[in-house]
Structure formats: structure tokens, C-alpha cells
Short mmCIF file of C-alpha atoms and ligand atoms in Angstrom, two decimals:
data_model
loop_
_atom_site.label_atom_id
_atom_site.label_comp_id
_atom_site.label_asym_id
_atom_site.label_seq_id
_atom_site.Cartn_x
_atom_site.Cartn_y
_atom_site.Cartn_z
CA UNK A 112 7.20 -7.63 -26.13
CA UNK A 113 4.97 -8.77 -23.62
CA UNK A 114 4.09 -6.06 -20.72
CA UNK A 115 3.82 -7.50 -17.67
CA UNK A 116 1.57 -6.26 -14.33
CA UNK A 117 0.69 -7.37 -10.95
CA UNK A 118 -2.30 -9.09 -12.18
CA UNK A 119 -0.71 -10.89 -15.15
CA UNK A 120 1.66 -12.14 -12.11
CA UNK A 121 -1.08 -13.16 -9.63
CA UNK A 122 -2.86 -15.53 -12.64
CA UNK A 123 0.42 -17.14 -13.05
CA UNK A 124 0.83 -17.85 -8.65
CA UNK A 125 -2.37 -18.42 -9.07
CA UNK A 126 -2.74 -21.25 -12.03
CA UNK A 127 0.13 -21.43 -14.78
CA UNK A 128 -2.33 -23.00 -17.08
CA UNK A 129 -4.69 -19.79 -16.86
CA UNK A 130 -1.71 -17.85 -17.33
CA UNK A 131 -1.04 -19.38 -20.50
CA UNK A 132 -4.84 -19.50 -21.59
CA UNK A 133 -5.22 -15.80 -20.77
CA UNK A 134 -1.86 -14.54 -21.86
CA UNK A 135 -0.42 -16.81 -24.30
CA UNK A 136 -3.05 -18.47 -26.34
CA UNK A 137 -5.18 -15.60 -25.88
CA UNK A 138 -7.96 -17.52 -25.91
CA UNK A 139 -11.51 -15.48 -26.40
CA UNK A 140 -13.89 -17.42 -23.40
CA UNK A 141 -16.66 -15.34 -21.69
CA UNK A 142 -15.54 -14.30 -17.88
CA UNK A 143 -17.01 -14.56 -14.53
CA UNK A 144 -17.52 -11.77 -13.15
CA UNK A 145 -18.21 -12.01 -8.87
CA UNK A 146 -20.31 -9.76 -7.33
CA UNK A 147 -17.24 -9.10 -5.22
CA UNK A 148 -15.39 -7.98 -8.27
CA UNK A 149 -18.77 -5.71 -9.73
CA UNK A 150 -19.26 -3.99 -6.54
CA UNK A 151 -15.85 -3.04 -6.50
CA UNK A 152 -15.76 -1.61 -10.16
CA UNK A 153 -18.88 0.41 -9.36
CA UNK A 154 -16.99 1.80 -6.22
CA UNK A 155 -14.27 2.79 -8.34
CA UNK A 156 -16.33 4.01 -11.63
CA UNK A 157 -18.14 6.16 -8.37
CA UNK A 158 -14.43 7.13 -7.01
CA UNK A 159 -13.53 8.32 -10.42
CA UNK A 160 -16.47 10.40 -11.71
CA UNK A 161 -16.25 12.15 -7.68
CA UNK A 162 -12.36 13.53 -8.11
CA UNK A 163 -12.95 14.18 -11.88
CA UNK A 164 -15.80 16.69 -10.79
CA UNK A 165 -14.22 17.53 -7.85
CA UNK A 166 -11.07 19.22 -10.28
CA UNK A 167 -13.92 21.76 -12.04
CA UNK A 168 -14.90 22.51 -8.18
CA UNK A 169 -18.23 20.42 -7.95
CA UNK A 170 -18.60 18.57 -4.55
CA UNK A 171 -21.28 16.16 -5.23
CA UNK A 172 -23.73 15.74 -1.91
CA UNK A 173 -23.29 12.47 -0.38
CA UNK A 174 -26.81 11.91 -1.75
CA UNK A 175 -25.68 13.05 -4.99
CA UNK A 176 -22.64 10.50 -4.76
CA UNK A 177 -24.91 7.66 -3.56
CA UNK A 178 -27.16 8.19 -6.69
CA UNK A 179 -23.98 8.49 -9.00
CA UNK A 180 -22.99 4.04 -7.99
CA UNK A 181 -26.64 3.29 -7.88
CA UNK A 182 -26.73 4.72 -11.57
CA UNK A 183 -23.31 2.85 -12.08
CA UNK A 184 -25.19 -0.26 -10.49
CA UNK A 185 -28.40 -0.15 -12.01
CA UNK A 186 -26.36 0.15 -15.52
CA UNK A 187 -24.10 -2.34 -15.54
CA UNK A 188 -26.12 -4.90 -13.68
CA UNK A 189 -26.16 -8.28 -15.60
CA UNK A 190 -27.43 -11.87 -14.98
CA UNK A 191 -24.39 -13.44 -15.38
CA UNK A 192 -23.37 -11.98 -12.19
CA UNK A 193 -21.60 -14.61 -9.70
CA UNK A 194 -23.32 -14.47 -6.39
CA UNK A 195 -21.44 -17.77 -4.51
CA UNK A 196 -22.84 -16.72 -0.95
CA UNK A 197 -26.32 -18.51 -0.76
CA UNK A 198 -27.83 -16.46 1.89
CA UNK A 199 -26.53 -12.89 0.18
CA UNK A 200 -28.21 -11.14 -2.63
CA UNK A 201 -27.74 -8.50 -5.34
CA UNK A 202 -29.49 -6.03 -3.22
CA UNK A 203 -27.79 -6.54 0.07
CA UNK A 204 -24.20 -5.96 -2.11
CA UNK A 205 -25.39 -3.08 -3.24
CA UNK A 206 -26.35 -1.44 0.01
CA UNK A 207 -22.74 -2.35 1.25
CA UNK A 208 -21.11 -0.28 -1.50
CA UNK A 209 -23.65 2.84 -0.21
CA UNK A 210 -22.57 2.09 2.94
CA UNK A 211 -18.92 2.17 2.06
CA UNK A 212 -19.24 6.03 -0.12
CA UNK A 213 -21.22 7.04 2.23
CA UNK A 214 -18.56 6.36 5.12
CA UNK A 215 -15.80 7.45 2.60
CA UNK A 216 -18.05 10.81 2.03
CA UNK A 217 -18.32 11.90 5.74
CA UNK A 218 -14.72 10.80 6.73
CA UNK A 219 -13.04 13.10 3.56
CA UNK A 220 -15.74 15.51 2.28
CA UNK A 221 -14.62 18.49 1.54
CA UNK A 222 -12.19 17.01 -0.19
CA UNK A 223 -9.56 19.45 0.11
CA UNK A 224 -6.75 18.04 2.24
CA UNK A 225 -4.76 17.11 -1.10
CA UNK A 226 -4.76 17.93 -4.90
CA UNK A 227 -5.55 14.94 -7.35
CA UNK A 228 -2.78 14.34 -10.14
CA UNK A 229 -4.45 11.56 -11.92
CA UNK A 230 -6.99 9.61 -11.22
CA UNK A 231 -7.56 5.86 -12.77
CA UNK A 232 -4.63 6.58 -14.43
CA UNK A 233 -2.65 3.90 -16.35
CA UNK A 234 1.41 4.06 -16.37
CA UNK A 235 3.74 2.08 -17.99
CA UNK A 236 7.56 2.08 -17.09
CA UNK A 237 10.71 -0.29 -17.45
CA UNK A 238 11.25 -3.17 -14.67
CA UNK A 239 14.99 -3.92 -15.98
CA UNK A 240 17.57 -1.24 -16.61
CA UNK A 241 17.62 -2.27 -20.09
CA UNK A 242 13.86 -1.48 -20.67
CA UNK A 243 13.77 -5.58 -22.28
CA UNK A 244 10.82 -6.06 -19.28
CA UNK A 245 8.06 -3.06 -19.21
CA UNK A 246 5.58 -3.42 -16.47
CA UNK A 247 1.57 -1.55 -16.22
CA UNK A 248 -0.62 -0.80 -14.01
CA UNK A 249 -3.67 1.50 -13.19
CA UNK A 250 -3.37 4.02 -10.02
CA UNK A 251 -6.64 4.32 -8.32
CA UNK A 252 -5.80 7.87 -7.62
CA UNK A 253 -2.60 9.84 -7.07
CA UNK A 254 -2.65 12.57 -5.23
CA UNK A 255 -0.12 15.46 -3.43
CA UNK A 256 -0.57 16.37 0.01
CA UNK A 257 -0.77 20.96 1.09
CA UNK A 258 2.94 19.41 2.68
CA UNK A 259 4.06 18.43 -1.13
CA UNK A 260 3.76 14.69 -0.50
CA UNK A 261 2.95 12.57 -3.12
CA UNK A 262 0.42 9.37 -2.22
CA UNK A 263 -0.32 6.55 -4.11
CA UNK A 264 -3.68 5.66 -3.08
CA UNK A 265 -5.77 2.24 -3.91
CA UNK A 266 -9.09 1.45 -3.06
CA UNK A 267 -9.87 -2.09 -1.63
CA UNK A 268 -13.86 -2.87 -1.69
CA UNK A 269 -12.99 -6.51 0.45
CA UNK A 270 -13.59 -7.97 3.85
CA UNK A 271 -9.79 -8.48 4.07
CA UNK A 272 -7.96 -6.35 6.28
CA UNK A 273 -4.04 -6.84 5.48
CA UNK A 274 -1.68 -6.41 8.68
CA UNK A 275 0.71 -3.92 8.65
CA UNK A 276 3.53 -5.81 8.20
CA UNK A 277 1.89 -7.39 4.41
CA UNK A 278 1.06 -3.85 3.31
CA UNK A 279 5.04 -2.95 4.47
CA UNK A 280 5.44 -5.98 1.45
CA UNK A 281 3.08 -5.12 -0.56
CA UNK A 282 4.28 -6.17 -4.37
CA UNK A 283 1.45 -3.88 -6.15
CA UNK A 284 1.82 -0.37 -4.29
CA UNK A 285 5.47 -1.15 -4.57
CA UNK A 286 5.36 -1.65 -8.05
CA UNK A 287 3.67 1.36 -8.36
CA UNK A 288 6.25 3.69 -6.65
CA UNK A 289 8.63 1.96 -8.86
CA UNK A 290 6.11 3.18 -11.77
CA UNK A 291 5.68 7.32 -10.35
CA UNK A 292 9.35 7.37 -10.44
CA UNK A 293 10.37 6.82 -13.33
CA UNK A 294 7.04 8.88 -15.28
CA UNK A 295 7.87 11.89 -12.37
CA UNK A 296 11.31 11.99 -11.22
CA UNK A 297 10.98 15.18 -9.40
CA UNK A 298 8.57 13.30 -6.99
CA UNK A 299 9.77 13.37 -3.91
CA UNK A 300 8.90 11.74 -0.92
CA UNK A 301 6.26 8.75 -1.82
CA UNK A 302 3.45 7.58 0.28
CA UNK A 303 1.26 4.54 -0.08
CA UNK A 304 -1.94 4.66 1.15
CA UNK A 305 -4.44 2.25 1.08
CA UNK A 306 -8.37 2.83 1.97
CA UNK A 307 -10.32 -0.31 3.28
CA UNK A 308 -13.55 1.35 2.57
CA UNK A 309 -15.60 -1.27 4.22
CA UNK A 310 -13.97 -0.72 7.67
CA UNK A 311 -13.67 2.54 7.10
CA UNK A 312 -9.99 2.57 7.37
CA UNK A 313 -6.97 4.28 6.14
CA UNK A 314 -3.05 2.38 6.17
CA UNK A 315 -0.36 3.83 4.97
CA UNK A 316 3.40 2.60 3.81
CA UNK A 317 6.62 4.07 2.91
CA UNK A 318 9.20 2.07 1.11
CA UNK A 319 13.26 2.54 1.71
CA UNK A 320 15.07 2.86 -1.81
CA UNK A 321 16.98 -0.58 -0.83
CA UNK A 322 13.53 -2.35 -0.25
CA UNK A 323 12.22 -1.31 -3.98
CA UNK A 324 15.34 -2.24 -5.32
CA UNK A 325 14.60 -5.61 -3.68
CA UNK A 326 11.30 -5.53 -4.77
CA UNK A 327 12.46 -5.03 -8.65
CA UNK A 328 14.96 -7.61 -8.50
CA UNK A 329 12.66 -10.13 -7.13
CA UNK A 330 9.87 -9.06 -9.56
CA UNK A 331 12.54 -9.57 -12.23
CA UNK A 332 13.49 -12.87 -11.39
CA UNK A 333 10.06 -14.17 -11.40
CA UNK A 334 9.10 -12.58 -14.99
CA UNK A 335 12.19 -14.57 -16.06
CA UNK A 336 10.62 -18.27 -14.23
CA UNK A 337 7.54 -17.46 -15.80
CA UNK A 338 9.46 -16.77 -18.94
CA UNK A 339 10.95 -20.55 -18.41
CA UNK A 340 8.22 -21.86 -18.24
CA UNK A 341 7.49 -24.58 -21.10
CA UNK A 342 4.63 -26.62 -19.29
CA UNK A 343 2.56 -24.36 -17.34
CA UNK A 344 0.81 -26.81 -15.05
CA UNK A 345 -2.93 -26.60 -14.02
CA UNK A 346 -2.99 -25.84 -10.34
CA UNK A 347 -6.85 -27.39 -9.10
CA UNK A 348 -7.97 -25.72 -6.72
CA UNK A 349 -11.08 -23.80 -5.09
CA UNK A 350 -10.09 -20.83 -7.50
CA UNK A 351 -11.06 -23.01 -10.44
CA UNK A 352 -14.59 -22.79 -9.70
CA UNK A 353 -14.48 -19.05 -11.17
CA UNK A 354 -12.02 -19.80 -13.60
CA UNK A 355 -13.43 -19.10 -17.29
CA UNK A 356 -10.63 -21.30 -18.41
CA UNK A 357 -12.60 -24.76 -17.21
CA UNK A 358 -14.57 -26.01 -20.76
CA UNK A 359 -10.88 -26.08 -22.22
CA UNK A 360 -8.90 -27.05 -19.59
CA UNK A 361 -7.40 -30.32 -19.18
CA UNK A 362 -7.75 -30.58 -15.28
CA UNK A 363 -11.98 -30.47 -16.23
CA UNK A 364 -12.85 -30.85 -19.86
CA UNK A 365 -13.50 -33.84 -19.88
CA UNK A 366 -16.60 -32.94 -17.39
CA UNK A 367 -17.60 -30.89 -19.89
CA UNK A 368 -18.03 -33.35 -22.99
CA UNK A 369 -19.49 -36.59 -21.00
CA UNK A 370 -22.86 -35.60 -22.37
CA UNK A 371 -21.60 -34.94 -25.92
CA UNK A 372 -18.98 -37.74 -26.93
CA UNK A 373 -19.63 -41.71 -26.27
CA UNK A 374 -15.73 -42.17 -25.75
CA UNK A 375 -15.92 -39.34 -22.93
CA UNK A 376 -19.10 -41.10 -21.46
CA UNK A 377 -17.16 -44.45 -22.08
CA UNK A 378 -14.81 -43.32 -19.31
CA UNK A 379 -16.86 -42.44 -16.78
CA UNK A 380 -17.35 -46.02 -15.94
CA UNK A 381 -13.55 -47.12 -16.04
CA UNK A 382 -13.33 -44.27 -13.42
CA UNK A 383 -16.62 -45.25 -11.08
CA UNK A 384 -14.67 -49.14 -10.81
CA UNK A 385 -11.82 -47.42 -10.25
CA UNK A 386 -12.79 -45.83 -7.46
CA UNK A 387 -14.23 -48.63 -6.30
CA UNK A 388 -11.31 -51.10 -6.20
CA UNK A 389 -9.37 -48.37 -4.58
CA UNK A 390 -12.15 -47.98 -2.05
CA UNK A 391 -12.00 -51.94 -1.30
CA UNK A 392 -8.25 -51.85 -1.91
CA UNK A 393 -8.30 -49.02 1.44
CA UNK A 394 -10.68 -51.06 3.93
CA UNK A 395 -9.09 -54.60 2.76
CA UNK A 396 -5.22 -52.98 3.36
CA UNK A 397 -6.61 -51.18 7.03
CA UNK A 398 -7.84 -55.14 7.99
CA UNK A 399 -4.70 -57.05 7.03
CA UNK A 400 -3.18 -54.30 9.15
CA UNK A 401 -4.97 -54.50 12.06
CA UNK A 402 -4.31 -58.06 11.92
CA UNK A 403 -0.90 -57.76 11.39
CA UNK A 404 -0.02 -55.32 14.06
CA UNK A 405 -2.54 -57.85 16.73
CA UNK A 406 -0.33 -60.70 16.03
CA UNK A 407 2.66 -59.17 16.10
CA UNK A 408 2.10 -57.74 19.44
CA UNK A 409 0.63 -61.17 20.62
CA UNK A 410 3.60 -63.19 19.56
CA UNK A 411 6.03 -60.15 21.46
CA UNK A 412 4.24 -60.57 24.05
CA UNK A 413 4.37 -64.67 23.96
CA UNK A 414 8.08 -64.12 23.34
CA UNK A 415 8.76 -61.81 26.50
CA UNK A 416 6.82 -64.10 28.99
CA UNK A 417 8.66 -67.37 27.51
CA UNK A 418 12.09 -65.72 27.04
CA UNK A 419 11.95 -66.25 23.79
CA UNK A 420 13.88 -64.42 20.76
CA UNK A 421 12.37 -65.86 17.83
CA UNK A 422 8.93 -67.67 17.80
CA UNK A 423 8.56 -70.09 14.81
CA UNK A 424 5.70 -71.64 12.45
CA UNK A 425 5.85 -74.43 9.88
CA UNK A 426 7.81 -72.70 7.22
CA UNK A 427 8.45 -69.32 8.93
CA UNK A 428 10.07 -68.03 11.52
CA UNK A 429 9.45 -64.56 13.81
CA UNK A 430 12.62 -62.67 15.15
CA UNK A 431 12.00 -60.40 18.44
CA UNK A 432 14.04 -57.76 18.63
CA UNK A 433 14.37 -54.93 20.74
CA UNK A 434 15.93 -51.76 20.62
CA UNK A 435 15.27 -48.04 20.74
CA UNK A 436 14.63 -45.06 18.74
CA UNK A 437 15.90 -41.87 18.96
CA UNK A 438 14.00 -38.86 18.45
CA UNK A 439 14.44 -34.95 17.69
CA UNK A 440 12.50 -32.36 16.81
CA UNK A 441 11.36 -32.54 13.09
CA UNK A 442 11.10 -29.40 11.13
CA UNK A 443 8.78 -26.93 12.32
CA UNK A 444 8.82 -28.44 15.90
CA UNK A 445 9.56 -26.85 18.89
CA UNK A 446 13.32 -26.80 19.55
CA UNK A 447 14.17 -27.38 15.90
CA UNK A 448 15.77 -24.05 15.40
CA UNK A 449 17.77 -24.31 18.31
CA UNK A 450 18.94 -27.26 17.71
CA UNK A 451 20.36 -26.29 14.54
CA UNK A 452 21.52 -23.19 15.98
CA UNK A 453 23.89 -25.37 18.54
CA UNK A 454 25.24 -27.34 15.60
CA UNK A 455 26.41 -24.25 13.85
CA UNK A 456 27.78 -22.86 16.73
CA UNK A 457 29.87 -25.82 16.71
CA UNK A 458 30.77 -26.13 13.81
CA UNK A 459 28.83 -29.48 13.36
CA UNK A 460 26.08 -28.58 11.29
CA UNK A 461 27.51 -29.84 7.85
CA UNK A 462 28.11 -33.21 8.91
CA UNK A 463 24.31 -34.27 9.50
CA UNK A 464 22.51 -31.29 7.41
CA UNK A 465 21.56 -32.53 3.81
CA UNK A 466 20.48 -30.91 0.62
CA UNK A 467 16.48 -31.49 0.04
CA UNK A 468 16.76 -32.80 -3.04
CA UNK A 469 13.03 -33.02 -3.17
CA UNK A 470 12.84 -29.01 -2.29
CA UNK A 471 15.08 -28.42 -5.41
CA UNK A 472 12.85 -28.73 -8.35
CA UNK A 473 10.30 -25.88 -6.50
CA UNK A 474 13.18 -23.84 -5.50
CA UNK A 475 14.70 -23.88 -9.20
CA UNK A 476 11.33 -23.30 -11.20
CA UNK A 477 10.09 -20.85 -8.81
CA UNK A 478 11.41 -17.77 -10.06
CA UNK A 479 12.85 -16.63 -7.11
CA UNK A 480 15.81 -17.62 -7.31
CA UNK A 481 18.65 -15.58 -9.18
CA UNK A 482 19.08 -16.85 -12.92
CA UNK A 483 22.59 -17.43 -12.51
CA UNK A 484 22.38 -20.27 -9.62
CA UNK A 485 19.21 -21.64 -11.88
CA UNK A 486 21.52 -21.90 -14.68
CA UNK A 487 24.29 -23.11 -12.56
CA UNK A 488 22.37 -25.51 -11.22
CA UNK A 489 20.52 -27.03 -13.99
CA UNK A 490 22.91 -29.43 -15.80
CA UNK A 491 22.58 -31.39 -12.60
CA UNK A 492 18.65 -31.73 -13.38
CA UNK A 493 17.72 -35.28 -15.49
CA UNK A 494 13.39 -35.66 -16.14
CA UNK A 495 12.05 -38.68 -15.91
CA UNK A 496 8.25 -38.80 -16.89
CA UNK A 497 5.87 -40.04 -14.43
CA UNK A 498 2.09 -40.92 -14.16
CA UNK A 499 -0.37 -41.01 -11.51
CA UNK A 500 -3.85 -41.72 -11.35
CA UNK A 501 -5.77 -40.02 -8.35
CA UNK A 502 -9.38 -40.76 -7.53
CA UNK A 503 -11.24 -38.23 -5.92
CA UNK A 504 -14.88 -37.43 -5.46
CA UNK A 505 -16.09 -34.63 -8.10
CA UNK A 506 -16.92 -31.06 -6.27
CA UNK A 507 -20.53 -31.37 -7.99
CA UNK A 508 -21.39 -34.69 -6.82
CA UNK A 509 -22.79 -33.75 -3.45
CA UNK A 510 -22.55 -36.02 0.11
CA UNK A 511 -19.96 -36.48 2.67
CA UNK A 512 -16.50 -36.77 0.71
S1 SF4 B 783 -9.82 -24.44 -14.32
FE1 SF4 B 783 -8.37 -24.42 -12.60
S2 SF4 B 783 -6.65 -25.67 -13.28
FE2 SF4 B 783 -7.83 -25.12 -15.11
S3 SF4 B 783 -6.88 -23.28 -15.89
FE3 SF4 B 783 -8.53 -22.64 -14.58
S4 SF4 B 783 -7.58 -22.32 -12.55
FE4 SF4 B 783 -6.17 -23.55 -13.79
#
């Protein structure tokens, strides 16, 4: 039975094809680890080894605890380390993790305004009332307050600072709470912290039973559209670039084997002259209509001064006509929602609002919605395969797009 978590979900928003390379196929493929992603494990190795000394009494100096990441640092260190930011190096990263303990250090040391429960600790609990969907995850640390509160506290290394209102959403935490209440019903009171150690800053949450019901249902519902799934798409995008997935995937494989295989080299040039009658296609289509559009407004205008309705050539002729369009706000214009608001207040709405057939297939694949509509609403769906063949220019290829 597979065990699901917030990562395993973020792969899938994030690319269903890693999802199934990752999770599915389980294929073996050496990762890429960002220097975003190391600093932050050294933080946390740091984090881990303080409260786990902290429990036989030992408060590390903040010297001490700076020595304990560069140890971390200097041990795990390896050359395969992603560095995308040209002007940043290895060195610089690692004085921003210092910097980050050592703000952490003077804001908390002693230490002693709560009592660590676990720290790095993994749980696993049900999702579904059935236990058919079981759902992981690793707290950073939890912790009870001298006022018996219990926190669920995470550790972001990032630039990003959330708003308020996305950590009041926040699916992982969430999760989480979900997670400490089922291992430790007696909990009471739950509070989600979160500390953006490189603004020095601590947020904090509280979720309403009705919201992490929510929250479960939702999750729930999108396990089972993953669980759908029978294609799992590649999604291209900037994310591929540290995507260990890209010497077998189909969306840049065949990059991969140009050197090795004639018949992959073969293809590079059907592509280059495709581009290029596409290119000439463009600029020939963008003169015809400039012409187009010239003559049409010259023989309106020839029209209008002779009083004229159609003007006409050997075997052609052109009709004038004029008329007017109307216009209203589109979708996502100003006065659109008011607008609609009028015709529902009169009752009006149904007669010009139509169903988006085009939003459907998103809607129904998404997850989100509840399986019984998706069920409900499927023997309306017929496939149809289709192919298209865009030309782009290749991210490695350098010079204005
Ligand atoms: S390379 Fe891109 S499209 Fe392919 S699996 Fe990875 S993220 Fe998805």
C-alpha cells in the first residue's frame, strides 16, 4: 500500500511524469542536490544534534553550535553540489547558514521556554477513516510549551517569506496536526509554528477542527486523482532543469542520445527546417496581413467617399458593411463580477452563462473534485487523440529567443 506525504504530493503538482519515475517505476537515477537544499539539511542535522544535547542538559555555546554545521558542512560537502546562482559560491552559502544559527542562538538560547517531545521525528497515521490511505512525514521538532501547549515547529532555510494568510493554508503543518492527533490523542491545544531562520522570524497558525477536516478531505480527493491517473504527463518547465528524471524522460531524451544514435542525430535536421519553414511561414503570414488589412481599409474608405456598398474587381466582388460591436467585461476584468452578480439577482444568469467545456477536462482530472461528481460526470467524456508539433528554441542554445 503506497504511503503517501506532502512531498510525494508536491512531485506529482509539480510533474506527473516525475511522480511516476520516482514513485512508480522506482527508477534508481543519481539526484541533484541544490545548494539551497544542502544548506538546509546541514541547518537541520545542526537543529537536531542542539535539542538532542540539549535533553542530557548540555547548551552548546553559539561558537560551539557554529562549529557543530561547519563540521556538518565540511563533511558532507560534495562536487556534485548544484550552485545555479553565477555570482554565489559554496563559501558565501555557508556563511548564511552561520548567520542563520547564530541569529536562531541569541533569539532562543537558553533554550528553556518549552520541553522537546521529539525531534526529526517521523510519524505515520491514517488519511481515510478506513486506514486504506496512510500518510508520513518528518516533524522538525515538536515541542510543549511551561502553558502545556503543544507546537509543531518546522524550520524553513529559504528566502521565501509566506504571508499569513498561506501559512493559515498551509497543507504540510496541517497534515501534520492531522498526524500528532491521531499518534497523541491527549494533545490538546495544537500550535504551528514556523521559524524563517534567515529573517529571523517566528509565524505561528492554529487550525479550527472544521478546517482540518477540510484539509483531509481535500488531501483525500487528490490521492484518489493521482490514483486515476493512467498517463502521467511531463509538465516542462524551469523545474526540469534539476530534475534527475531528464536522460529518461520523453520531454528531453532525445537531447540526450543525439551524440550516440545516427537516427537521433538524423532528426535534428528534420527539426532545424522545421523551424525554419515555421519561421518563414510567421513573417510571410504577418505580410499578407498587413496587406490585407491596407486594402481593406483603402477600399472602405473608397467605398464611404463614393457611397458605395460593394466595390468590385474582375471576378470578385467586396461587400462594405457596417455595424457595431458590443462589448463587456471579459473574465477577470473590471466589472465582471458585478455584472454577474446583477444577473443573478435577477434571476437572468442561466440564460447567457455556459458550461466551459474546455475547463472540464482540468476540473475532472484534478483531484479536487469529489469522486462522486468525477464518476458522475465521466460517461459524458469521449478521447479523441491528438498531435501537435511545437518548435521552440532549446534552453541550452544560447541568444535572444
Ligand atoms: S525532466 Fe521535466 S518533464 Fe521530465 S520528468 Fe522531469 S520535471 Fe517532468
Amino acid at each position: 500500500m503506497p504511503v503517501y506525504s506532502v512531498s510525494r504530493l508536491g512531485v506529482y503538482e509539480t510533474c506527473p511524469r516525475q511522480y511516476r519515475f520516482q514513485y512508480l517505476d522506482r527508477l534508481e537515477v543519481p539526484e541533484v542536490e541544490t545548494v539551497e537544499r544542502f544548506l538546509g539539511n546541514r541547518v537541520h542535522d545542526t537543529l537536531e544534534t542542539l535539542y538532542k544535547n540539549i535533553r542530557f542538559g548540555r547548551v552548546p555555546s553559539l561558537e560551539g553550535l557554529v562549529e557543530l554545521f561547519r563540521e556538518a558542512w565540511r563533511e558532507n560537502w560534495h562536487d556534485q553540489v548544484l550552485i545555479r546562482a553565477p555570482d554565489l559560491t559554496a563559501e558565501e552559502y555557508r556563511r548564511a547558514g552561520e548567520r542563520q544559527l547564530e541569529g536562531y542562538y541569541r533569539r532562543y538560547a537558553p533554550f528553556d521556554r518549552d520541553h522537546t517531545l521529539a525531534v526529526e521525528r517521523r510519524i505515520l497515521f491514517p488519511l481515510d477513516r478506513d486506514g486504506g490511505v496512510w500518510f508520513q512525514g518528518v516533524l522538525d521538532r515538536l515541542s510543549r510549551a511551561r502553558d502545556g501547549l503543544w507546537q509543531i515547529r518546522d524550520y524553513k532555510t529559504g528566502q521565501y517569506l509566506p504571508s499569513q494568510a498561506a501559512l493559515d493554508e498551509d497543507r504540510q503543518l496541517g497534515l501534520y496536526e492531522l498526524g500528532v492527533r491521531h499518534l497523541w490523542p491527549m494533545a490538546g491545544e495544537i500550535e504551528l509554528v514556523w521559524h524563517f531562520l534567515a529573517h529571523d522570524l517566528e509565524l505561528r497558525s492554529r487550525r479550527a477542527p472544521a478546517s482540518l477536516e477540510a484539509l483531509r478531505r481535500e488531501t483525500l480527493a487528490r490521492i484518489r486523482g493521482i490514483e486515476r491517473d493512467e498517463t502521467f504527463p511531463t509538465r516542462v518547465a524551469a523545474h526540469c532543469e534539476t530534475c534527475s528524471y531528464q536522460p529518461v524522460c520523453p520531454a528531453w531524451r532525445h537531447r540526450e542520445e543525439i551524440a550516440a544514435s545516427p537516427a537521433a542525430a538524423e532528426a535534428v535536421g528534420w527539426v532545424d527546417r522545421l523551424a525554419e519553414l515555421k519561421a518563414q511561414k510567421q513573417a510571410a503570414v504577418a505580410e499578407l496581413d498587413a496587406e490585407i488589412e491596407a486594402l481593406e481599409r483603402r477600399i472602405a474608405d473608397y467605398a464611404d467617399a463614393q457611397g458605395l456598398e460593394a466595390v468590385f474587381g474582375t471576378a470578385h466582388y467586396a461587400r462594405i458593411s457596417r455595424g457595431e460591436r458590443f462589448h463587456y467585461p471579459l473574465k477577470d476584468e473590471p466589472g465582471r463580477e458585478e455584472l454577474e452578480d446583477l444577473l443573478r439577482r435577477h434571476g437572468r444568469w442561466g440564460e447567457v452563462a455556459a458550461l466551459d467545456v474546455r475547463a472540464l477536462p482540468a476540473r475532472v482530472h484534478g483531484g479536487e473534485w469529489p469522486a462522486e461528481l468525477v464518476d458522475a460526470v465521466l460517461p459524458f467524456e469521449s478521447r479523441e487523440e491528438t498531435v501537435t508539433v511545437r518548435v521552440a528554441k532549446r534552453p541550452d542554445a544560447g541568444g535572444s529567443p
